[in-house]
Amino acid sequence: MLFEPLLDAVPPIHNGLRGRPRSRPERLHADKAYDIPRCRRACHHRGIKVRIARRGRESSERLGRYRWVVERTLAWFSRFRRLRVRYEVRADIHLAFTQLACCLITFKQHRRF
């Protein structure tokens, strides 16, 4: 039910080049849970190419090379206890701690290289 609003909520993507930023992602990788015609139609109407594992035909292992990036990032966020167990009632304070965690993760990764 929330697939279309999620696609519409993606902010414009700044790729560092001149011109107007892209308003939609170019490609979507998803697992078998999204293998329904409604999700494929929603992506097609928005001009997004899809790579969705088909139920009963394909293994979702080939999607793993893209999926591990998301899983790894979520694991990095779960190291921050305040984000893993949400203590904040107010959304703006939770957003501030999430942004602080992003800054710390980025700084740590930047320092490695």
PDB file of C-alpha atoms in Angstrom:
ATOM      1  CA  MET A   1       0.000   0.000   0.000  1.00  0.00           C
ATOM      2  CA  LEU A   2       2.879   2.376   0.681  1.00  0.00           C
ATOM      3  CA  PHE A   3       4.950   1.577  -2.397  1.00  0.00           C
ATOM      4  CA  GLU A   4       3.733   4.472  -4.570  1.00  0.00           C
ATOM      5  CA  PRO A   5       4.042   7.127  -1.825  1.00  0.00           C
ATOM      6  CA  LEU A   6       7.544   5.829  -1.125  1.00  0.00           C
ATOM      7  CA  LEU A   7       8.539   6.292  -4.769  1.00  0.00           C
ATOM      8  CA  ASP A   8       7.064   9.804  -4.771  1.00  0.00           C
ATOM      9  CA  ALA A   9       8.869  10.722  -1.545  1.00  0.00           C
ATOM     10  CA  VAL A  10      12.365  10.223  -3.000  1.00  0.00           C
ATOM     11  CA  PRO A  11      14.038  13.665  -2.998  1.00  0.00           C
ATOM     12  CA  PRO A  12      15.779  15.041  -6.113  1.00  0.00           C
ATOM     13  CA  ILE A  13      19.156  13.417  -6.710  1.00  0.00           C
ATOM     14  CA  HIS A  14      22.137  15.764  -7.064  1.00  0.00           C
ATOM     15  CA  ASN A  15      24.845  14.007  -9.017  1.00  0.00           C
ATOM     16  CA  GLY A  16      27.355  16.874  -9.067  1.00  0.00           C
ATOM     17  CA  LEU A  17      26.736  17.719 -12.700  1.00  0.00           C
ATOM     18  CA  ARG A  18      25.287  20.905 -14.104  1.00  0.00           C
ATOM     19  CA  GLY A  19      21.615  21.307 -14.706  1.00  0.00           C
ATOM     20  CA  ARG A  20      18.468  20.345 -12.945  1.00  0.00           C
ATOM     21  CA  PRO A  21      18.814  17.446 -10.511  1.00  0.00           C
ATOM     22  CA  ARG A  22      17.113  14.200 -11.427  1.00  0.00           C
ATOM     23  CA  SER A  23      13.753  13.866  -9.758  1.00  0.00           C
ATOM     24  CA  ARG A  24      13.591  10.074  -9.882  1.00  0.00           C
ATOM     25  CA  PRO A  25      16.083   7.248  -9.441  1.00  0.00           C
ATOM     26  CA  GLU A  26      17.100   5.475 -12.635  1.00  0.00           C
ATOM     27  CA  ARG A  27      16.755   1.899 -11.363  1.00  0.00           C
ATOM     28  CA  LEU A  28      15.037  -0.018  -8.570  1.00  0.00           C
ATOM     29  CA  HIS A  29      16.270  -3.340  -7.174  1.00  0.00           C
ATOM     30  CA  ALA A  30      13.778  -5.276  -5.059  1.00  0.00           C
ATOM     31  CA  ASP A  31      13.219  -8.767  -3.738  1.00  0.00           C
ATOM     32  CA  LYS A  32      10.376 -11.198  -4.405  1.00  0.00           C
ATOM     33  CA  ALA A  33       7.982  -9.455  -2.031  1.00  0.00           C
ATOM     34  CA  TYR A  34       7.547  -6.673  -4.620  1.00  0.00           C
ATOM     35  CA  ASP A  35       6.825  -9.028  -7.523  1.00  0.00           C
ATOM     36  CA  ILE A  36       3.268  -7.877  -8.090  1.00  0.00           C
ATOM     37  CA  PRO A  37       1.957  -6.108 -11.181  1.00  0.00           C
ATOM     38  CA  ARG A  38       0.965  -2.987  -9.235  1.00  0.00           C
ATOM     39  CA  CYS A  39       4.582  -2.328  -8.157  1.00  0.00           C
ATOM     40  CA  ARG A  40       5.903  -2.922 -11.662  1.00  0.00           C
ATOM     41  CA  ARG A  41       3.270  -0.582 -13.143  1.00  0.00           C
ATOM     42  CA  ALA A  42       4.056   2.132 -10.591  1.00  0.00           C
ATOM     43  CA  CYS A  43       7.739   2.054 -11.546  1.00  0.00           C
ATOM     44  CA  HIS A  44       6.964   1.935 -15.266  1.00  0.00           C
ATOM     45  CA  HIS A  45       4.679   5.008 -15.055  1.00  0.00           C
ATOM     46  CA  ARG A  46       7.451   6.932 -13.276  1.00  0.00           C
ATOM     47  CA  GLY A  47      10.116   5.916 -15.803  1.00  0.00           C
ATOM     48  CA  ILE A  48      12.073   3.765 -13.332  1.00  0.00           C
ATOM     49  CA  LYS A  49      13.670   0.554 -14.590  1.00  0.00           C
ATOM     50  CA  VAL A  50      12.989  -2.380 -12.292  1.00  0.00           C
ATOM     51  CA  ARG A  51      15.008  -5.426 -11.303  1.00  0.00           C
ATOM     52  CA  ILE A  52      12.651  -7.501  -9.192  1.00  0.00           C
ATOM     53  CA  ALA A  53      13.269 -11.203  -8.557  1.00  0.00           C
ATOM     54  CA  ARG A  54      10.339 -13.218  -9.878  1.00  0.00           C
ATOM     55  CA  ARG A  55       8.516 -15.596  -7.574  1.00  0.00           C
ATOM     56  CA  GLY A  56       9.069 -19.233  -8.367  1.00  0.00           C
ATOM     57  CA  ARG A  57      11.535 -18.524 -11.185  1.00  0.00           C
ATOM     58  CA  GLU A  58      14.552 -16.568  -9.976  1.00  0.00           C
ATOM     59  CA  SER A  59      16.674 -16.672  -6.916  1.00  0.00           C
ATOM     60  CA  SER A  60      17.093 -13.409  -5.053  1.00  0.00           C
ATOM     61  CA  GLU A  61      20.801 -14.152  -4.580  1.00  0.00           C
ATOM     62  CA  ARG A  62      21.771 -12.026  -7.569  1.00  0.00           C
ATOM     63  CA  LEU A  63      20.120  -9.044  -5.907  1.00  0.00           C
ATOM     64  CA  GLY A  64      22.400  -9.552  -2.906  1.00  0.00           C
ATOM     65  CA  ARG A  65      25.254  -7.558  -4.387  1.00  0.00           C
ATOM     66  CA  TYR A  66      23.094  -4.424  -4.217  1.00  0.00           C
ATOM     67  CA  ARG A  67      21.166  -5.353  -1.121  1.00  0.00           C
ATOM     68  CA  TRP A  68      24.192  -5.738   1.164  1.00  0.00           C
ATOM     69  CA  VAL A  69      24.822  -1.981   0.934  1.00  0.00           C
ATOM     70  CA  VAL A  70      21.468  -1.313   2.584  1.00  0.00           C
ATOM     71  CA  GLU A  71      21.914  -4.076   5.152  1.00  0.00           C
ATOM     72  CA  ARG A  72      25.399  -2.802   6.024  1.00  0.00           C
ATOM     73  CA  THR A  73      24.152   0.763   6.448  1.00  0.00           C
ATOM     74  CA  LEU A  74      21.316  -0.359   8.715  1.00  0.00           C
ATOM     75  CA  ALA A  75      23.853  -2.316  10.779  1.00  0.00           C
ATOM     76  CA  TRP A  76      25.951   0.841  11.154  1.00  0.00           C
ATOM     77  CA  PHE A  77      22.897   2.722  12.402  1.00  0.00           C
ATOM     78  CA  SER A  78      22.046  -0.035  14.868  1.00  0.00           C
ATOM     79  CA  ARG A  79      25.389   0.574  16.626  1.00  0.00           C
ATOM     80  CA  PHE A  80      23.851   3.765  18.001  1.00  0.00           C
ATOM     81  CA  ARG A  81      21.710   2.599  20.899  1.00  0.00           C
ATOM     82  CA  ARG A  82      19.625   5.741  20.935  1.00  0.00           C
ATOM     83  CA  LEU A  83      18.511   4.993  17.369  1.00  0.00           C
ATOM     84  CA  ARG A  84      18.141   1.232  17.817  1.00  0.00           C
ATOM     85  CA  VAL A  85      15.738   1.726  20.726  1.00  0.00           C
ATOM     86  CA  ARG A  86      13.839   4.911  20.051  1.00  0.00           C
ATOM     87  CA  TYR A  87      13.690   6.900  23.272  1.00  0.00           C
ATOM     88  CA  GLU A  88      12.706  10.181  21.655  1.00  0.00           C
ATOM     89  CA  VAL A  89       9.038  11.027  21.399  1.00  0.00           C
ATOM     90  CA  ARG A  90       9.504  14.109  19.252  1.00  0.00           C
ATOM     91  CA  ALA A  91      10.292  13.438  15.607  1.00  0.00           C
ATOM     92  CA  ASP A  92      12.592  16.463  15.225  1.00  0.00           C
ATOM     93  CA  ILE A  93      14.885  15.273  18.017  1.00  0.00           C
ATOM     94  CA  HIS A  94      14.990  11.762  16.564  1.00  0.00           C
ATOM     95  CA  LEU A  95      15.822  13.257  13.160  1.00  0.00           C
ATOM     96  CA  ALA A  96      18.646  15.268  14.742  1.00  0.00           C
ATOM     97  CA  PHE A  97      20.160  12.123  16.287  1.00  0.00           C
ATOM     98  CA  THR A  98      19.784  10.289  12.974  1.00  0.00           C
ATOM     99  CA  GLN A  99      21.603  13.095  11.161  1.00  0.00           C
ATOM    100  CA  LEU A 100      24.315  13.094  13.814  1.00  0.00           C
ATOM    101  CA  ALA A 101      24.748   9.346  13.320  1.00  0.00           C
ATOM    102  CA  CYS A 102      25.032   9.925   9.552  1.00  0.00           C
ATOM    103  CA  CYS A 103      27.745  12.514  10.145  1.00  0.00           C
ATOM    104  CA  LEU A 104      29.686  10.204  12.456  1.00  0.00           C
ATOM    105  CA  ILE A 105      29.418   7.253  10.056  1.00  0.00           C
ATOM    106  CA  THR A 106      30.520   9.401   7.116  1.00  0.00           C
ATOM    107  CA  PHE A 107      33.410  10.883   9.069  1.00  0.00           C
ATOM    108  CA  LYS A 108      34.599   7.449  10.139  1.00  0.00           C
ATOM    109  CA  GLN A 109      34.416   6.092   6.590  1.00  0.00           C
ATOM    110  CA  HIS A 110      36.121   9.173   5.155  1.00  0.00           C
ATOM    111  CA  ARG A 111      38.947   8.900   7.691  1.00  0.00           C
ATOM    112  CA  ARG A 112      39.612   5.279   6.606  1.00  0.00           C
ATOM    113  CA  PHE A 113      40.548   6.406   3.094  1.00  0.00           C
TER     114      PHE A 113
END
